[in-house]
PDB file of C-alpha atoms and ligand atoms in Angstrom:
ATOM      1  CA  MET A 152       0.651  -1.559  23.977  1.00 45.00           C
ATOM      2  CA  THR A 153       1.703   1.931  22.869  1.00 45.00           C
ATOM      3  CA  VAL A 154       2.681   3.570  19.612  1.00 45.00           C
ATOM      4  CA  GLU A 155       6.231   3.601  20.963  1.00 44.00           C
ATOM      5  CA  SER A 156       6.177  -0.193  20.981  1.00 44.00           C
ATOM      6  CA  ILE A 157       5.736  -0.051  17.215  1.00 43.00           C
ATOM      7  CA  LEU A 158       9.415  -0.730  16.742  1.00 39.00           C
ATOM      8  CA  SER A 159       9.398  -3.897  18.810  1.00 49.00           C
ATOM      9  CA  ALA A 160       8.924  -7.293  17.231  1.00 49.00           C
ATOM     10  CA  SER A 161       5.413  -8.290  16.182  1.00 56.00           C
ATOM     11  CA  ASP A 162       3.775 -11.491  17.434  1.00 59.00           C
ATOM     12  CA  ALA A 163       4.417 -13.119  14.059  1.00 57.00           C
ATOM     13  CA  GLU A 164       8.108 -12.205  14.243  1.00 53.00           C
ATOM     14  CA  LYS A 165       8.410 -13.440  17.814  1.00 53.00           C
ATOM     15  CA  THR A 166       6.964 -16.829  16.981  1.00 57.00           C
ATOM     16  CA  ALA A 167       8.729 -17.240  13.616  1.00 56.00           C
ATOM     17  CA  PRO A 168      11.724 -19.611  13.900  1.00 60.00           C
ATOM     18  CA  SER A 169      13.943 -17.158  11.995  1.00 75.00           C
ATOM     19  CA  LYS A 170      13.571 -14.231   9.664  1.00 82.00           C
ATOM     20  CA  PRO A 171      12.578 -15.650   6.239  1.00 89.00           C
ATOM     21  CA  VAL A 172      15.173 -15.046   3.554  1.00 94.00           C
ATOM     22  CA  PRO A 173      13.726 -13.566   0.359  1.00 95.00           C
ATOM     23  CA  ASP A 174      14.549 -15.891  -2.537  1.00 95.00           C
ATOM     24  CA  PRO A 175      13.334 -14.581  -5.911  1.00 96.00           C
ATOM     25  CA  SER A 176      14.766 -17.648  -7.703  1.00 95.00           C
ATOM     26  CA  ARG A 177      11.819 -19.639  -6.319  1.00 95.00           C
ATOM     27  CA  PHE A 178       9.499 -17.825  -8.731  1.00 96.00           C
ATOM     28  CA  SER A 179       9.503 -18.076 -12.529  1.00 96.00           C
ATOM     29  CA  VAL A 180       7.889 -14.672 -12.791  1.00 96.00           C
ATOM     30  CA  LEU A 181       7.431 -11.864 -10.309  1.00 97.00           C
ATOM     31  CA  PRO A 182       4.669  -9.270 -10.472  1.00 98.00           C
ATOM     32  CA  ARG A 183       5.965  -5.795 -11.231  1.00 98.00           C
ATOM     33  CA  HIS A 184       3.355  -4.127  -9.072  1.00 98.00           C
ATOM     34  CA  VAL A 185       1.748  -5.666  -5.986  1.00 98.00           C
ATOM     35  CA  ALA A 186      -1.064  -3.885  -4.155  1.00 98.00           C
ATOM     36  CA  VAL A 187      -2.176  -4.865  -0.670  1.00 98.00           C
ATOM     37  CA  ILE A 188      -5.387  -4.092   1.215  1.00 98.00           C
ATOM     38  CA  MET A 189      -4.307  -4.359   4.845  1.00 98.00           C
ATOM     39  CA  ASP A 190      -7.541  -5.667   6.295  1.00 98.00           C
ATOM     40  CA  GLY A 191      -8.466  -7.440   9.517  1.00 98.00           C
ATOM     41  CA  ASN A 192      -6.694  -5.389  12.187  1.00 98.00           C
ATOM     42  CA  GLY A 193      -9.932  -4.749  14.057  1.00 98.00           C
ATOM     43  CA  ARG A 194     -10.957  -8.405  14.148  1.00 98.00           C
ATOM     44  CA  TRP A 195      -7.445  -9.445  15.138  1.00 98.00           C
ATOM     45  CA  ALA A 196      -7.601  -7.078  18.107  1.00 98.00           C
ATOM     46  CA  LYS A 197     -11.135  -8.133  19.072  1.00 98.00           C
ATOM     47  CA  GLN A 198     -10.116 -11.796  19.160  1.00 98.00           C
ATOM     48  CA  ARG A 199      -7.512 -10.847  21.773  1.00 98.00           C
ATOM     49  CA  GLY A 200      -9.659  -8.473  23.799  1.00 98.00           C
ATOM     50  CA  LEU A 201      -7.547  -5.522  22.611  1.00 98.00           C
ATOM     51  CA  SER A 202      -8.636  -2.156  21.248  1.00 97.00           C
ATOM     52  CA  ARG A 203      -8.930  -1.608  17.489  1.00 97.00           C
ATOM     53  CA  SER A 204      -5.991   0.805  17.715  1.00 97.00           C
ATOM     54  CA  GLU A 205      -3.835  -1.969  19.090  1.00 98.00           C
ATOM     55  CA  GLY A 206      -4.802  -4.007  16.029  1.00 98.00           C
ATOM     56  CA  HIS A 207      -3.566  -1.195  13.798  1.00 98.00           C
ATOM     57  CA  ILE A 208      -0.273  -1.009  15.733  1.00 98.00           C
ATOM     58  CA  GLU A 209       0.256  -4.678  14.974  1.00 98.00           C
ATOM     59  CA  GLY A 210      -0.891  -4.105  11.381  1.00 98.00           C
ATOM     60  CA  ALA A 211       1.729  -1.395  10.988  1.00 98.00           C
ATOM     61  CA  LYS A 212       4.419  -3.877  12.063  1.00 98.00           C
ATOM     62  CA  THR A 213       3.193  -6.320   9.434  1.00 98.00           C
ATOM     63  CA  PHE A 214       3.273  -3.528   6.858  1.00 98.00           C
ATOM     64  CA  ARG A 215       6.968  -2.899   7.644  1.00 98.00           C
ATOM     65  CA  ARG A 216       7.831  -6.592   7.585  1.00 98.00           C
ATOM     66  CA  ILE A 217       6.027  -7.424   4.341  1.00 98.00           C
ATOM     67  CA  GLY A 218       7.116  -4.181   2.671  1.00 98.00           C
ATOM     68  CA  GLU A 219      10.752  -4.923   3.432  1.00 97.00           C
ATOM     69  CA  TYR A 220      10.458  -8.560   2.384  1.00 98.00           C
ATOM     70  CA  ALA A 221       8.721  -7.726  -0.906  1.00 98.00           C
ATOM     71  CA  GLY A 222      11.288  -5.046  -1.707  1.00 98.00           C
ATOM     72  CA  ASP A 223      14.152  -7.428  -0.946  1.00 97.00           C
ATOM     73  CA  LEU A 224      12.519 -10.025  -3.191  1.00 97.00           C
ATOM     74  CA  GLY A 225      12.731  -7.558  -6.047  1.00 97.00           C
ATOM     75  CA  ILE A 226       9.137  -6.384  -6.345  1.00 98.00           C
ATOM     76  CA  ARG A 227       9.659  -2.910  -7.764  1.00 98.00           C
ATOM     77  CA  HIS A 228       6.248  -1.374  -7.129  1.00 98.00           C
ATOM     78  CA  LEU A 229       4.272  -1.863  -3.944  1.00 98.00           C
ATOM     79  CA  THR A 230       1.113  -0.052  -2.941  1.00 99.00           C
ATOM     80  CA  PHE A 231      -0.386  -0.498   0.524  1.00 98.00           C
ATOM     81  CA  TYR A 232      -3.900   0.726   1.374  1.00 98.00           C
ATOM     82  CA  ALA A 233      -3.507   2.352   4.767  1.00 98.00           C
ATOM     83  CA  PHE A 234      -6.463   4.752   5.039  1.00 98.00           C
ATOM     84  CA  SER A 235      -9.394   5.289   2.705  1.00 98.00           C
ATOM     85  CA  THR A 236     -11.474   8.411   2.125  1.00 97.00           C
ATOM     86  CA  GLU A 237     -14.270   6.507   3.900  1.00 96.00           C
ATOM     87  CA  ASN A 238     -12.182   5.657   6.982  1.00 97.00           C
ATOM     88  CA  TRP A 239     -12.800   9.122   8.510  1.00 98.00           C
ATOM     89  CA  ALA A 240     -16.193   7.726   9.532  1.00 97.00           C
ATOM     90  CA  ARG A 241     -14.454   5.548  12.171  1.00 97.00           C
ATOM     91  CA  PRO A 242     -14.403   6.559  15.851  1.00 96.00           C
ATOM     92  CA  GLU A 243     -12.190   9.607  16.443  1.00 97.00           C
ATOM     93  CA  GLN A 244      -9.893   7.661  18.760  1.00 96.00           C
ATOM     94  CA  GLU A 245      -9.230   5.043  16.105  1.00 97.00           C
ATOM     95  CA  VAL A 246      -8.549   7.636  13.385  1.00 98.00           C
ATOM     96  CA  LYS A 247      -6.179   9.490  15.727  1.00 97.00           C
ATOM     97  CA  GLY A 248      -4.367   6.238  16.471  1.00 98.00           C
ATOM     98  CA  ILE A 249      -3.850   5.484  12.784  1.00 98.00           C
ATOM     99  CA  MET A 250      -2.586   9.043  12.113  1.00 98.00           C
ATOM    100  CA  LYS A 251      -0.152   8.641  15.005  1.00 98.00           C
ATOM    101  CA  LEU A 252       1.153   5.481  13.380  1.00 98.00           C
ATOM    102  CA  PHE A 253       1.776   7.362  10.136  1.00 98.00           C
ATOM    103  CA  GLY A 254       3.669  10.000  12.125  1.00 98.00           C
ATOM    104  CA  ALA A 255       5.809   7.355  13.853  1.00 98.00           C
ATOM    105  CA  TYR A 256       6.512   5.692  10.517  1.00 98.00           C
ATOM    106  CA  LEU A 257       7.522   8.987   8.884  1.00 98.00           C
ATOM    107  CA  ASP A 258       9.865   9.829  11.783  1.00 98.00           C
ATOM    108  CA  GLU A 259      11.416   6.422  11.422  1.00 98.00           C
ATOM    109  CA  ALA A 260      11.727   6.802   7.624  1.00 98.00           C
ATOM    110  CA  LEU A 261      13.718   9.995   8.220  1.00 98.00           C
ATOM    111  CA  GLU A 262      15.844   8.393  10.954  1.00 98.00           C
ATOM    112  CA  ARG A 263      16.601   5.499   8.628  1.00 97.00           C
ATOM    113  CA  LEU A 264      17.011   7.661   5.549  1.00 98.00           C
ATOM    114  CA  ASP A 265      20.510   6.405   4.724  1.00 98.00           C
ATOM    115  CA  GLU A 266      19.335   2.800   4.906  1.00 96.00           C
ATOM    116  CA  ASN A 267      16.328   3.571   2.694  1.00 96.00           C
ATOM    117  CA  LEU A 268      18.496   5.384   0.158  1.00 98.00           C
ATOM    118  CA  GLU A 269      20.995   2.555   0.141  1.00 97.00           C
ATOM    119  CA  LYS A 270      18.163   0.163  -0.683  1.00 97.00           C
ATOM    120  CA  GLY A 271      16.924   2.545  -3.383  1.00 98.00           C
ATOM    121  CA  ILE A 272      13.483   2.990  -1.829  1.00 98.00           C
ATOM    122  CA  ARG A 273      11.265   5.771  -3.133  1.00 98.00           C
ATOM    123  CA  LEU A 274       8.376   6.541  -0.824  1.00 98.00           C
ATOM    124  CA  ARG A 275       5.157   8.111  -2.035  1.00 98.00           C
ATOM    125  CA  PHE A 276       1.830   8.871  -0.429  1.00 98.00           C
ATOM    126  CA  PHE A 277      -1.237   8.507  -2.626  1.00 98.00           C
ATOM    127  CA  GLY A 278      -4.367  10.373  -1.684  1.00 98.00           C
ATOM    128  CA  ASP A 279      -5.908  13.731  -0.973  1.00 97.00           C
ATOM    129  CA  LYS A 280      -3.561  15.359   1.501  1.00 97.00           C
ATOM    130  CA  SER A 281      -5.808  18.383   2.070  1.00 97.00           C
ATOM    131  CA  ARG A 282      -7.684  16.736   4.942  1.00 96.00           C
ATOM    132  CA  ILE A 283      -4.592  15.401   6.684  1.00 98.00           C
ATOM    133  CA  ASP A 284      -2.858  17.246   9.547  1.00 98.00           C
ATOM    134  CA  PRO A 285      -0.467  19.775   7.913  1.00 98.00           C
ATOM    135  CA  GLU A 286       2.408  18.616  10.151  1.00 98.00           C
ATOM    136  CA  LEU A 287       1.975  15.084   8.862  1.00 98.00           C
ATOM    137  CA  VAL A 288       1.676  16.346   5.290  1.00 98.00           C
ATOM    138  CA  ALA A 289       4.934  18.299   5.715  1.00 98.00           C
ATOM    139  CA  LEU A 290       6.663  15.092   6.838  1.00 98.00           C
ATOM    140  CA  MET A 291       5.125  13.147   3.926  1.00 98.00           C
ATOM    141  CA  ASN A 292       6.324  15.765   1.450  1.00 98.00           C
ATOM    142  CA  LYS A 293       9.783  15.775   3.020  1.00 98.00           C
ATOM    143  CA  VAL A 294      10.153  12.002   2.797  1.00 98.00           C
ATOM    144  CA  GLU A 295       8.805  12.003  -0.771  1.00 98.00           C
ATOM    145  CA  ASP A 296      11.259  14.704  -1.749  1.00 98.00           C
ATOM    146  CA  LEU A 297      14.276  13.104  -0.071  1.00 98.00           C
ATOM    147  CA  THR A 298      13.641   9.754  -1.775  1.00 98.00           C
ATOM    148  CA  LYS A 299      12.473  11.053  -5.166  1.00 98.00           C
ATOM    149  CA  ASP A 300      15.592   9.982  -7.068  1.00 98.00           C
ATOM    150  CA  MET A 301      15.397   6.363  -5.908  1.00 98.00           C
ATOM    151  CA  THR A 302      14.316   3.817  -8.512  1.00 97.00           C
ATOM    152  CA  LYS A 303      14.806   0.330  -7.071  1.00 98.00           C
ATOM    153  CA  VAL A 304      11.671  -0.012  -4.952  1.00 98.00           C
ATOM    154  CA  ASN A 305       8.645   2.240  -5.275  1.00 98.00           C
ATOM    155  CA  LEU A 306       6.824   2.019  -1.977  1.00 98.00           C
ATOM    156  CA  ASN A 307       3.443   3.721  -2.206  1.00 98.00           C
ATOM    157  CA  ILE A 308       1.202   4.209   0.807  1.00 98.00           C
ATOM    158  CA  ALA A 309      -2.409   5.172   0.153  1.00 98.00           C
ATOM    159  CA  VAL A 310      -3.638   7.608   2.795  1.00 98.00           C
ATOM    160  CA  ASN A 311      -7.009   9.364   2.487  1.00 98.00           C
ATOM    161  CA  TYR A 312      -7.202   7.578  -0.819  1.00 98.00           C
ATOM    162  CA  GLY A 313     -10.230   6.708  -2.921  1.00 98.00           C
ATOM    163  CA  ALA A 314      -9.954   5.422  -6.488  1.00 98.00           C
ATOM    164  CA  GLN A 315     -13.133   7.073  -7.740  1.00 98.00           C
ATOM    165  CA  GLN A 316     -11.913  10.409  -6.389  1.00 97.00           C
ATOM    166  CA  GLU A 317      -8.511   9.819  -8.019  1.00 98.00           C
ATOM    167  CA  ILE A 318     -10.090   9.173 -11.435  1.00 98.00           C
ATOM    168  CA  LEU A 319     -12.476  12.126 -11.038  1.00 98.00           C
ATOM    169  CA  HIS A 320      -9.569  14.390 -10.157  1.00 97.00           C
ATOM    170  CA  ALA A 321      -7.630  13.240 -13.237  1.00 98.00           C
ATOM    171  CA  ALA A 322     -10.728  13.880 -15.399  1.00 98.00           C
ATOM    172  CA  GLN A 323     -11.087  17.365 -13.920  1.00 98.00           C
ATOM    173  CA  LEU A 324      -7.445  18.189 -14.688  1.00 98.00           C
ATOM    174  CA  LEU A 325      -7.900  17.093 -18.307  1.00 98.00           C
ATOM    175  CA  ALA A 326     -11.208  18.983 -18.559  1.00 98.00           C
ATOM    176  CA  ALA A 327      -9.446  22.125 -17.318  1.00 98.00           C
ATOM    177  CA  GLN A 328      -6.859  21.752 -20.090  1.00 98.00           C
ATOM    178  CA  CYS A 329      -9.709  21.435 -22.607  1.00 98.00           C
ATOM    179  CA  THR A 330     -11.323  24.605 -21.261  1.00 98.00           C
ATOM    180  CA  GLU A 331      -8.116  26.593 -21.506  1.00 98.00           C
ATOM    181  CA  GLY A 332      -7.605  25.282 -25.058  1.00 98.00           C
ATOM    182  CA  SER A 333      -4.390  23.246 -24.625  1.00 98.00           C
ATOM    183  CA  LEU A 334      -6.197  19.921 -25.150  1.00 98.00           C
ATOM    184  CA  LYS A 335      -9.091  18.753 -27.327  1.00 98.00           C
ATOM    185  CA  PRO A 336     -11.601  16.257 -25.847  1.00 98.00           C
ATOM    186  CA  GLU A 337     -10.872  13.808 -28.682  1.00 98.00           C
ATOM    187  CA  GLU A 338      -7.162  13.960 -27.770  1.00 98.00           C
ATOM    188  CA  ILE A 339      -7.844  12.469 -24.325  1.00 98.00           C
ATOM    189  CA  THR A 340      -6.326   9.005 -24.236  1.00 98.00           C
ATOM    190  CA  ALA A 341      -5.914   6.362 -21.537  1.00 97.00           C
ATOM    191  CA  GLU A 342      -2.230   7.362 -21.349  1.00 98.00           C
ATOM    192  CA  LYS A 343      -3.127  11.010 -20.720  1.00 98.00           C
ATOM    193  CA  LEU A 344      -5.545  10.053 -17.978  1.00 98.00           C
ATOM    194  CA  GLU A 345      -2.980   7.706 -16.427  1.00 98.00           C
ATOM    195  CA  ALA A 346      -0.442  10.513 -16.399  1.00 98.00           C
ATOM    196  CA  ASN A 347      -2.753  12.355 -13.986  1.00 98.00           C
ATOM    197  CA  LEU A 348      -3.201   9.484 -11.529  1.00 98.00           C
ATOM    198  CA  TYR A 349      -1.075   9.110  -8.389  1.00 98.00           C
ATOM    199  CA  THR A 350       0.570   6.105 -10.051  1.00 98.00           C
ATOM    200  CA  ALA A 351       1.799   8.162 -13.040  1.00 98.00           C
ATOM    201  CA  GLY A 352       4.903   6.499 -14.440  1.00 97.00           C
ATOM    202  CA  GLN A 353       4.331   3.240 -12.547  1.00 98.00           C
ATOM    203  CA  PRO A 354       3.015   0.023 -14.126  1.00 98.00           C
ATOM    204  CA  PRO A 355      -0.540  -1.214 -13.570  1.00 98.00           C
ATOM    205  CA  VAL A 356      -1.179  -3.558 -10.661  1.00 98.00           C
ATOM    206  CA  ASP A 357      -0.362  -7.189 -11.498  1.00 98.00           C
ATOM    207  CA  LEU A 358      -1.357  -8.724  -8.190  1.00 98.00           C
ATOM    208  CA  LEU A 359      -3.832  -7.497  -5.596  1.00 98.00           C
ATOM    209  CA  ILE A 360      -3.644  -9.148  -2.182  1.00 98.00           C
ATOM    210  CA  ARG A 361      -6.498  -8.909   0.311  1.00 98.00           C
ATOM    211  CA  PRO A 362      -6.297 -10.825   3.577  1.00 98.00           C
ATOM    212  CA  SER A 363      -9.005 -11.293   6.225  1.00 97.00           C
ATOM    213  CA  GLY A 364     -11.537 -13.196   4.135  1.00 97.00           C
ATOM    214  CA  GLU A 365     -13.072 -10.190   2.392  1.00 95.00           C
ATOM    215  CA  GLN A 366     -13.339 -10.336  -1.384  1.00 96.00           C
ATOM    216  CA  ARG A 367     -13.932  -6.721  -2.339  1.00 96.00           C
ATOM    217  CA  ILE A 368     -11.842  -4.063  -4.063  1.00 97.00           C
ATOM    218  CA  SER A 369     -13.127  -1.287  -1.762  1.00 97.00           C
ATOM    219  CA  ASN A 370     -12.437   1.700  -4.026  1.00 98.00           C
ATOM    220  CA  PHE A 371      -8.731   0.813  -4.285  1.00 98.00           C
ATOM    221  CA  LEU A 372      -6.751   1.451  -7.505  1.00 98.00           C
ATOM    222  CA  LEU A 373      -9.798   0.779  -9.709  1.00 98.00           C
ATOM    223  CA  TRP A 374      -8.116   2.005 -12.901  1.00 98.00           C
ATOM    224  CA  GLN A 375      -4.757   0.374 -12.154  1.00 98.00           C
ATOM    225  CA  CYS A 376      -6.335  -3.008 -11.292  1.00 98.00           C
ATOM    226  CA  ALA A 377      -8.065  -3.394 -14.684  1.00 97.00           C
ATOM    227  CA  TYR A 378      -6.154  -6.637 -15.339  1.00 96.00           C
ATOM    228  CA  ALA A 379      -4.853  -7.391 -11.848  1.00 97.00           C
ATOM    229  CA  GLU A 380      -4.889 -10.941 -10.524  1.00 97.00           C
ATOM    230  CA  PHE A 381      -6.668 -11.084  -7.162  1.00 98.00           C
ATOM    231  CA  TRP A 382      -5.408 -13.187  -4.287  1.00 98.00           C
ATOM    232  CA  TYR A 383      -7.482 -13.562  -1.164  1.00 97.00           C
ATOM    233  CA  SER A 384      -6.681 -15.169   2.152  1.00 97.00           C
ATOM    234  CA  ASP A 385      -8.502 -15.699   5.435  1.00 98.00           C
ATOM    235  CA  VAL A 386      -5.469 -14.638   7.482  1.00 98.00           C
ATOM    236  CA  LEU A 387      -5.982 -11.371   9.345  1.00 98.00           C
ATOM    237  CA  TRP A 388      -3.427  -8.710   8.330  1.00 98.00           C
ATOM    238  CA  PRO A 389      -1.481  -8.648  11.644  1.00 98.00           C
ATOM    239  CA  ASP A 390      -0.946 -12.409  11.252  1.00 98.00           C
ATOM    240  CA  PHE A 391       0.097 -12.151   7.596  1.00 98.00           C
ATOM    241  CA  THR A 392       3.580 -13.584   7.120  1.00 98.00           C
ATOM    242  CA  GLU A 393       6.268 -13.740   4.482  1.00 98.00           C
ATOM    243  CA  ARG A 394       5.054 -17.285   3.794  1.00 97.00           C
ATOM    244  CA  ASP A 395       1.605 -15.921   2.941  1.00 98.00           C
ATOM    245  CA  PHE A 396       3.241 -13.419   0.599  1.00 98.00           C
ATOM    246  CA  ASP A 397       5.204 -16.246  -1.048  1.00 98.00           C
ATOM    247  CA  MET A 398       1.973 -18.207  -1.433  1.00 97.00           C
ATOM    248  CA  ALA A 399       0.396 -15.275  -3.256  1.00 98.00           C
ATOM    249  CA  LEU A 400       3.430 -15.080  -5.552  1.00 98.00           C
ATOM    250  CA  SER A 401       3.376 -18.844  -6.208  1.00 97.00           C
ATOM    251  CA  ASP A 402      -0.263 -18.593  -7.142  1.00 97.00           C
ATOM    252  CA  PHE A 403       0.403 -15.568  -9.332  1.00 97.00           C
ATOM    253  CA  GLU A 404       3.061 -17.344 -11.392  1.00 96.00           C
ATOM    254  CA  LYS A 405       0.545 -20.075 -12.248  1.00 95.00           C
ATOM    255  CA  ARG A 406      -2.125 -17.685 -13.496  1.00 93.00           C
ATOM    256  CA  SER A 407      -2.697 -17.474 -17.219  1.00 83.00           C
ATOM    257  CA  ARG A 408      -2.894 -13.767 -17.963  1.00 78.00           C
ATOM    258  CA  ARG A 409      -4.572 -13.002 -21.259  1.00 82.00           C
ATOM    259  CA  PHE A 410      -5.415  -9.329 -20.907  1.00 82.00           C
ATOM    260  CA  GLY A 411      -8.622  -9.837 -22.829  1.00 83.00           C
ATOM    261  CA  GLY A 412      -6.916 -11.901 -25.552  1.00 83.00           C
ATOM    262  CA  VAL A 413      -6.883 -15.666 -25.957  1.00 75.00           C
TER     263      VAL A 413
HETATM  264  C1  FPP B1178      -8.473  -2.196   7.853  1.00 82.37           C
HETATM  265  O1  FPP B1178      -8.715  -3.133   8.866  1.00 82.37           O
HETATM  266  C2  FPP B1178      -7.318  -1.401   8.229  1.00 82.37           C
HETATM  267  C3  FPP B1178      -7.285  -0.045   8.257  1.00 82.37           C
HETATM  268  C4  FPP B1178      -8.418   0.796   7.895  1.00 82.37           C
HETATM  269  C5  FPP B1178      -6.066   0.648   8.713  1.00 82.37           C
HETATM  270  C6  FPP B1178      -4.811   0.053   8.201  1.00 82.37           C
HETATM  271  C7  FPP B1178      -3.690   0.751   8.816  1.00 82.37           C
HETATM  272  C8  FPP B1178      -2.549   0.161   9.159  1.00 82.37           C
HETATM  273  C9  FPP B1178      -2.246  -1.262   8.941  1.00 82.37           C
HETATM  274  C10 FPP B1178      -1.471   0.982   9.745  1.00 82.37           C
HETATM  275  C11 FPP B1178      -0.600   1.418   8.629  1.00 82.37           C
HETATM  276  C12 FPP B1178       0.552   2.094   9.146  1.00 82.37           C
HETATM  277  C13 FPP B1178       1.506   2.570   8.357  1.00 82.37           C
HETATM  278  C14 FPP B1178       2.679   3.100   9.020  1.00 82.37           C
HETATM  279  C15 FPP B1178       1.438   2.600   6.874  1.00 82.37           C
HETATM  280  P1  FPP B1178     -10.020  -3.014   9.749  1.00 82.37           P
HETATM  281  O2  FPP B1178      -9.760  -2.068  10.847  1.00 82.37           O
HETATM  282  O3  FPP B1178     -11.164  -2.628   8.848  1.00 82.37           O
HETATM  283  O4  FPP B1178     -10.197  -4.456  10.275  1.00 82.37           O
HETATM  284  P2  FPP B1178     -11.577  -5.207  10.521  1.00 82.37           P
HETATM  285  O5  FPP B1178     -12.213  -5.381   9.178  1.00 82.37           O
HETATM  286  O6  FPP B1178     -11.149  -6.500  11.123  1.00 82.37           O
HETATM  287  O7  FPP B1178     -12.384  -4.360  11.453  1.00 82.37           O
END
């Protein structure tokens, strides 16, 4: 399997009887913001005697499929965790493979720009771009810029992202304003801090999905998940289907959200 094969159908697509049709009327309420930790690619590959990179190739196909489905369903804010600040510790080959997948995805986003604009998709990359290959960063910036006026679907991809670092960075920006005299420490509010997060202007996470049997938040959107509903599943990310996504939504609509009240 090669990166080039990224555009071909995934195993899940091949075996699915037909492409599931998104039907928002099935749900009494939809989350405004869904976040997904795409976990289990490595185990999926191992089970098949494939390399970890091949697992990520399949995971990237699932990302496309679920991203498109969720957007078509009418979920307006989607954030996918694609690469954490800790993921650099993985073998060089694996990291290179994941970066290549981002490159292929960005090329495709530009090729399909008209389609993305027609669907109103705004693409953003959350994370510290300073450690990422400048060529990739240039592509990320280009795609972000070309889609910046879109408002229908906000598709956020977290790359070299860590929530603690994000909050620290926001605190540093506010502290700098205090030092230069444009802000007083007592004027710092949750809203001001939020305005300095990658998610500025987007609602908090309503639903956090983590497949692959793990039940951790792994330094993902810690501030934004303050009142998120968690949904876990044993399915490995490459096997995650639209049906799984629907199941998460069905579960979400049954949750009683009190936000600390009664
Ligand atoms: C975690 O699974 C997955 C990652 C660290 C990488 C996720 C990346 C992708 C799905 C590709 C995204 C591509 C685009 C275009 C956004 P794991 O490797 O930790 O799995 P394991 O726990 O089974 O080892």
